[in-house]
Amino acid sequence: MSTTPTPPLGGVLETALYVDDMPRARAFYEDVLGLKPMVEDSRLVAYPVAQGSVLLLFRRGSTLAPVTLPGGVVPPHDGSGPLHMAFAIPAESLEAWAERLDRHGIPIESRVTWPKGGTSLYFRDPDGHALELATPGLWANY
């Protein structure tokens, strides 16, 4: 075991999901969730979600080779199957989100009330990823 202190982490900066049909995925994330792209090209779109938090959508299979940029090389990565991520929402917006999903024809797959008092709504994006809207109280640090 190392006795050297672990340097601090500042949070999760990026979360990546891999999609089969970028126009379909963009329509969902932009129309249903109201996200606005800050970077986009043929293989990815980056959405600012909150201060210091970015959601990356990559076209599945488009990141299997290293990408050389002027500042260095981004290693290859990819993902398959249904993944999961959660968006933090204020408790007072939970029902407004449930209504918004309903208006867009997005079924709520599950609603969970957590022991610490938070509530989560689970639903799917067009690629089958399990998305969650979670109010404070889900985790000890949220």
PDB file of C-alpha atoms in Angstrom:
ATOM      1  CA  MET A   1       0.000   0.000   0.000  1.00  0.00           C
ATOM      2  CA  SER A   2       1.179   3.471  -0.897  1.00  0.00           C
ATOM      3  CA  THR A   3       1.553   6.020   1.891  1.00  0.00           C
ATOM      4  CA  THR A   4       1.531   8.885  -0.594  1.00  0.00           C
ATOM      5  CA  PRO A   5      -1.719  10.864  -0.359  1.00  0.00           C
ATOM      6  CA  THR A   6      -4.060  10.521  -3.327  1.00  0.00           C
ATOM      7  CA  PRO A   7      -4.310  13.750  -5.330  1.00  0.00           C
ATOM      8  CA  PRO A   8      -7.842  15.200  -5.268  1.00  0.00           C
ATOM      9  CA  LEU A   9     -10.483  14.588  -7.936  1.00  0.00           C
ATOM     10  CA  GLY A  10     -12.690  17.515  -8.880  1.00  0.00           C
ATOM     11  CA  GLY A  11     -15.723  15.614 -10.133  1.00  0.00           C
ATOM     12  CA  VAL A  12     -16.845  13.732 -13.215  1.00  0.00           C
ATOM     13  CA  LEU A  13     -16.212  16.083 -16.141  1.00  0.00           C
ATOM     14  CA  GLU A  14     -17.468  13.963 -19.043  1.00  0.00           C
ATOM     15  CA  THR A  15     -19.935  11.150 -19.460  1.00  0.00           C
ATOM     16  CA  ALA A  16     -20.045   9.375 -22.831  1.00  0.00           C
ATOM     17  CA  LEU A  17     -22.846   7.457 -24.484  1.00  0.00           C
ATOM     18  CA  TYR A  18     -22.541   5.669 -27.828  1.00  0.00           C
ATOM     19  CA  VAL A  19     -25.401   5.972 -30.311  1.00  0.00           C
ATOM     20  CA  ASP A  20     -26.272   4.244 -33.584  1.00  0.00           C
ATOM     21  CA  ASP A  21     -28.132   7.100 -35.267  1.00  0.00           C
ATOM     22  CA  MET A  22     -26.711  10.539 -34.450  1.00  0.00           C
ATOM     23  CA  PRO A  23     -29.580  12.630 -35.922  1.00  0.00           C
ATOM     24  CA  ARG A  24     -32.126  10.544 -33.973  1.00  0.00           C
ATOM     25  CA  ALA A  25     -30.095  10.825 -30.754  1.00  0.00           C
ATOM     26  CA  ARG A  26     -29.599  14.568 -31.211  1.00  0.00           C
ATOM     27  CA  ALA A  27     -33.317  15.089 -31.727  1.00  0.00           C
ATOM     28  CA  PHE A  28     -33.993  13.287 -28.434  1.00  0.00           C
ATOM     29  CA  TYR A  29     -31.352  15.049 -26.337  1.00  0.00           C
ATOM     30  CA  GLU A  30     -32.078  18.468 -27.818  1.00  0.00           C
ATOM     31  CA  ASP A  31     -35.892  18.324 -28.125  1.00  0.00           C
ATOM     32  CA  VAL A  32     -36.786  16.228 -25.073  1.00  0.00           C
ATOM     33  CA  LEU A  33     -34.010  17.198 -22.638  1.00  0.00           C
ATOM     34  CA  GLY A  34     -33.413  20.706 -23.996  1.00  0.00           C
ATOM     35  CA  LEU A  35     -29.639  20.351 -24.341  1.00  0.00           C
ATOM     36  CA  LYS A  36     -27.735  22.686 -26.703  1.00  0.00           C
ATOM     37  CA  PRO A  37     -24.582  21.441 -28.459  1.00  0.00           C
ATOM     38  CA  MET A  38     -21.314  23.260 -27.817  1.00  0.00           C
ATOM     39  CA  VAL A  39     -19.126  21.065 -30.066  1.00  0.00           C
ATOM     40  CA  GLU A  40     -20.240  18.843 -32.926  1.00  0.00           C
ATOM     41  CA  ASP A  41     -18.765  16.986 -35.858  1.00  0.00           C
ATOM     42  CA  SER A  42     -19.562  13.825 -37.818  1.00  0.00           C
ATOM     43  CA  ARG A  43     -18.650  11.484 -34.959  1.00  0.00           C
ATOM     44  CA  LEU A  44     -19.620  13.352 -31.773  1.00  0.00           C
ATOM     45  CA  VAL A  45     -21.698  16.033 -30.153  1.00  0.00           C
ATOM     46  CA  ALA A  46     -20.845  17.582 -26.768  1.00  0.00           C
ATOM     47  CA  TYR A  47     -23.549  19.074 -24.553  1.00  0.00           C
ATOM     48  CA  PRO A  48     -22.904  21.232 -21.496  1.00  0.00           C
ATOM     49  CA  VAL A  49     -25.243  19.829 -18.845  1.00  0.00           C
ATOM     50  CA  ALA A  50     -24.320  21.890 -15.801  1.00  0.00           C
ATOM     51  CA  GLN A  51     -21.317  23.825 -14.558  1.00  0.00           C
ATOM     52  CA  GLY A  52     -18.319  21.566 -15.164  1.00  0.00           C
ATOM     53  CA  SER A  53     -20.363  18.669 -16.599  1.00  0.00           C
ATOM     54  CA  VAL A  54     -20.441  17.542 -20.241  1.00  0.00           C
ATOM     55  CA  LEU A  55     -22.433  14.792 -21.948  1.00  0.00           C
ATOM     56  CA  LEU A  56     -20.682  13.364 -25.010  1.00  0.00           C
ATOM     57  CA  LEU A  57     -22.605  11.425 -27.640  1.00  0.00           C
ATOM     58  CA  PHE A  58     -20.361   9.420 -29.952  1.00  0.00           C
ATOM     59  CA  ARG A  59     -21.517   7.644 -33.085  1.00  0.00           C
ATOM     60  CA  ARG A  60     -20.958   3.987 -32.191  1.00  0.00           C
ATOM     61  CA  GLY A  61     -17.800   2.617 -33.828  1.00  0.00           C
ATOM     62  CA  SER A  62     -16.477   6.065 -34.804  1.00  0.00           C
ATOM     63  CA  THR A  63     -13.913   6.181 -32.002  1.00  0.00           C
ATOM     64  CA  LEU A  64     -12.231   2.792 -32.476  1.00  0.00           C
ATOM     65  CA  ALA A  65      -9.031   4.364 -33.845  1.00  0.00           C
ATOM     66  CA  PRO A  66      -6.825   6.908 -32.079  1.00  0.00           C
ATOM     67  CA  VAL A  67      -7.556  10.532 -32.997  1.00  0.00           C
ATOM     68  CA  THR A  68      -4.528  12.769 -33.492  1.00  0.00           C
ATOM     69  CA  LEU A  69      -5.093  16.371 -32.479  1.00  0.00           C
ATOM     70  CA  PRO A  70      -2.605  19.257 -32.519  1.00  0.00           C
ATOM     71  CA  GLY A  71      -2.141  18.800 -28.748  1.00  0.00           C
ATOM     72  CA  GLY A  72      -1.847  15.005 -28.620  1.00  0.00           C
ATOM     73  CA  VAL A  73      -3.608  11.717 -29.292  1.00  0.00           C
ATOM     74  CA  VAL A  74      -7.006  10.679 -27.919  1.00  0.00           C
ATOM     75  CA  PRO A  75      -6.929   6.900 -27.306  1.00  0.00           C
ATOM     76  CA  PRO A  76      -9.594   4.695 -28.898  1.00  0.00           C
ATOM     77  CA  HIS A  77     -12.788   3.903 -26.966  1.00  0.00           C
ATOM     78  CA  ASP A  78     -16.292   2.648 -27.633  1.00  0.00           C
ATOM     79  CA  GLY A  79     -19.240   1.122 -25.846  1.00  0.00           C
ATOM     80  CA  SER A  80     -21.998  -1.326 -26.577  1.00  0.00           C
ATOM     81  CA  GLY A  81     -25.251  -2.309 -24.995  1.00  0.00           C
ATOM     82  CA  PRO A  82     -27.556  -0.210 -22.866  1.00  0.00           C
ATOM     83  CA  LEU A  83     -25.600   2.075 -20.547  1.00  0.00           C
ATOM     84  CA  HIS A  84     -26.846   4.171 -17.614  1.00  0.00           C
ATOM     85  CA  MET A  85     -26.421   7.767 -16.537  1.00  0.00           C
ATOM     86  CA  ALA A  86     -28.308  10.116 -14.234  1.00  0.00           C
ATOM     87  CA  PHE A  87     -29.061  13.822 -14.452  1.00  0.00           C
ATOM     88  CA  ALA A  88     -29.354  15.781 -11.194  1.00  0.00           C
ATOM     89  CA  ILE A  89     -32.588  17.780 -10.958  1.00  0.00           C
ATOM     90  CA  PRO A  90     -34.116  19.942  -8.222  1.00  0.00           C
ATOM     91  CA  ALA A  91     -36.863  18.173  -6.263  1.00  0.00           C
ATOM     92  CA  GLU A  92     -39.402  20.829  -7.239  1.00  0.00           C
ATOM     93  CA  SER A  93     -38.938  20.038 -10.961  1.00  0.00           C
ATOM     94  CA  LEU A  94     -39.646  16.284 -10.691  1.00  0.00           C
ATOM     95  CA  GLU A  95     -43.308  16.448 -11.752  1.00  0.00           C
ATOM     96  CA  ALA A  96     -42.561  19.000 -14.494  1.00  0.00           C
ATOM     97  CA  TRP A  97     -40.035  16.519 -15.914  1.00  0.00           C
ATOM     98  CA  ALA A  98     -42.538  13.656 -15.673  1.00  0.00           C
ATOM     99  CA  GLU A  99     -45.057  15.786 -17.590  1.00  0.00           C
ATOM    100  CA  ARG A 100     -42.453  16.780 -20.199  1.00  0.00           C
ATOM    101  CA  LEU A 101     -41.499  13.160 -20.826  1.00  0.00           C
ATOM    102  CA  ASP A 102     -45.185  12.280 -21.188  1.00  0.00           C
ATOM    103  CA  ARG A 103     -45.771  15.135 -23.669  1.00  0.00           C
ATOM    104  CA  HIS A 104     -42.901  13.782 -25.780  1.00  0.00           C
ATOM    105  CA  GLY A 105     -44.272  10.229 -25.625  1.00  0.00           C
ATOM    106  CA  ILE A 106     -41.367   8.971 -23.500  1.00  0.00           C
ATOM    107  CA  PRO A 107     -42.614   6.330 -21.048  1.00  0.00           C
ATOM    108  CA  ILE A 108     -41.315   6.416 -17.494  1.00  0.00           C
ATOM    109  CA  GLU A 109     -39.995   2.908 -16.952  1.00  0.00           C
ATOM    110  CA  SER A 110     -39.693   3.242 -13.186  1.00  0.00           C
ATOM    111  CA  ARG A 111     -40.076   5.718 -10.329  1.00  0.00           C
ATOM    112  CA  VAL A 112     -37.997   5.040  -7.223  1.00  0.00           C
ATOM    113  CA  THR A 113     -38.175   6.798  -3.845  1.00  0.00           C
ATOM    114  CA  TRP A 114     -34.844   6.335  -2.081  1.00  0.00           C
ATOM    115  CA  PRO A 115     -34.319   5.792   1.678  1.00  0.00           C
ATOM    116  CA  LYS A 116     -32.540   9.165   2.056  1.00  0.00           C
ATOM    117  CA  GLY A 117     -35.521  10.948   0.473  1.00  0.00           C
ATOM    118  CA  GLY A 118     -34.551  11.405  -3.180  1.00  0.00           C
ATOM    119  CA  THR A 119     -36.713  10.301  -6.081  1.00  0.00           C
ATOM    120  CA  SER A 120     -35.605   8.996  -9.479  1.00  0.00           C
ATOM    121  CA  LEU A 121     -37.436   8.728 -12.776  1.00  0.00           C
ATOM    122  CA  TYR A 122     -36.024   6.147 -15.195  1.00  0.00           C
ATOM    123  CA  PHE A 123     -36.650   6.204 -18.942  1.00  0.00           C
ATOM    124  CA  ARG A 124     -34.870   5.191 -22.163  1.00  0.00           C
ATOM    125  CA  ASP A 125     -33.281   7.148 -24.973  1.00  0.00           C
ATOM    126  CA  PRO A 126     -33.716   5.941 -28.585  1.00  0.00           C
ATOM    127  CA  ASP A 127     -30.597   3.732 -28.257  1.00  0.00           C
ATOM    128  CA  GLY A 128     -31.963   1.974 -25.167  1.00  0.00           C
ATOM    129  CA  HIS A 129     -29.701   3.716 -22.643  1.00  0.00           C
ATOM    130  CA  ALA A 130     -31.261   3.881 -19.156  1.00  0.00           C
ATOM    131  CA  LEU A 131     -31.489   7.553 -18.244  1.00  0.00           C
ATOM    132  CA  GLU A 132     -32.378   8.802 -14.799  1.00  0.00           C
ATOM    133  CA  LEU A 133     -33.566  12.127 -13.443  1.00  0.00           C
ATOM    134  CA  ALA A 134     -32.667  12.185  -9.744  1.00  0.00           C
ATOM    135  CA  THR A 135     -33.547  14.630  -6.981  1.00  0.00           C
ATOM    136  CA  PRO A 136     -31.328  15.342  -3.957  1.00  0.00           C
ATOM    137  CA  GLY A 137     -31.295  12.575  -1.366  1.00  0.00           C
ATOM    138  CA  LEU A 138     -30.242   9.759  -3.685  1.00  0.00           C
ATOM    139  CA  TRP A 139     -26.664   9.611  -2.359  1.00  0.00           C
ATOM    140  CA  ALA A 140     -25.071  10.821   0.862  1.00  0.00           C
ATOM    141  CA  ASN A 141     -23.200  13.484  -1.163  1.00  0.00           C
ATOM    142  CA  TYR A 142     -26.278  14.506  -3.187  1.00  0.00           C
TER     143      TYR A 142
END
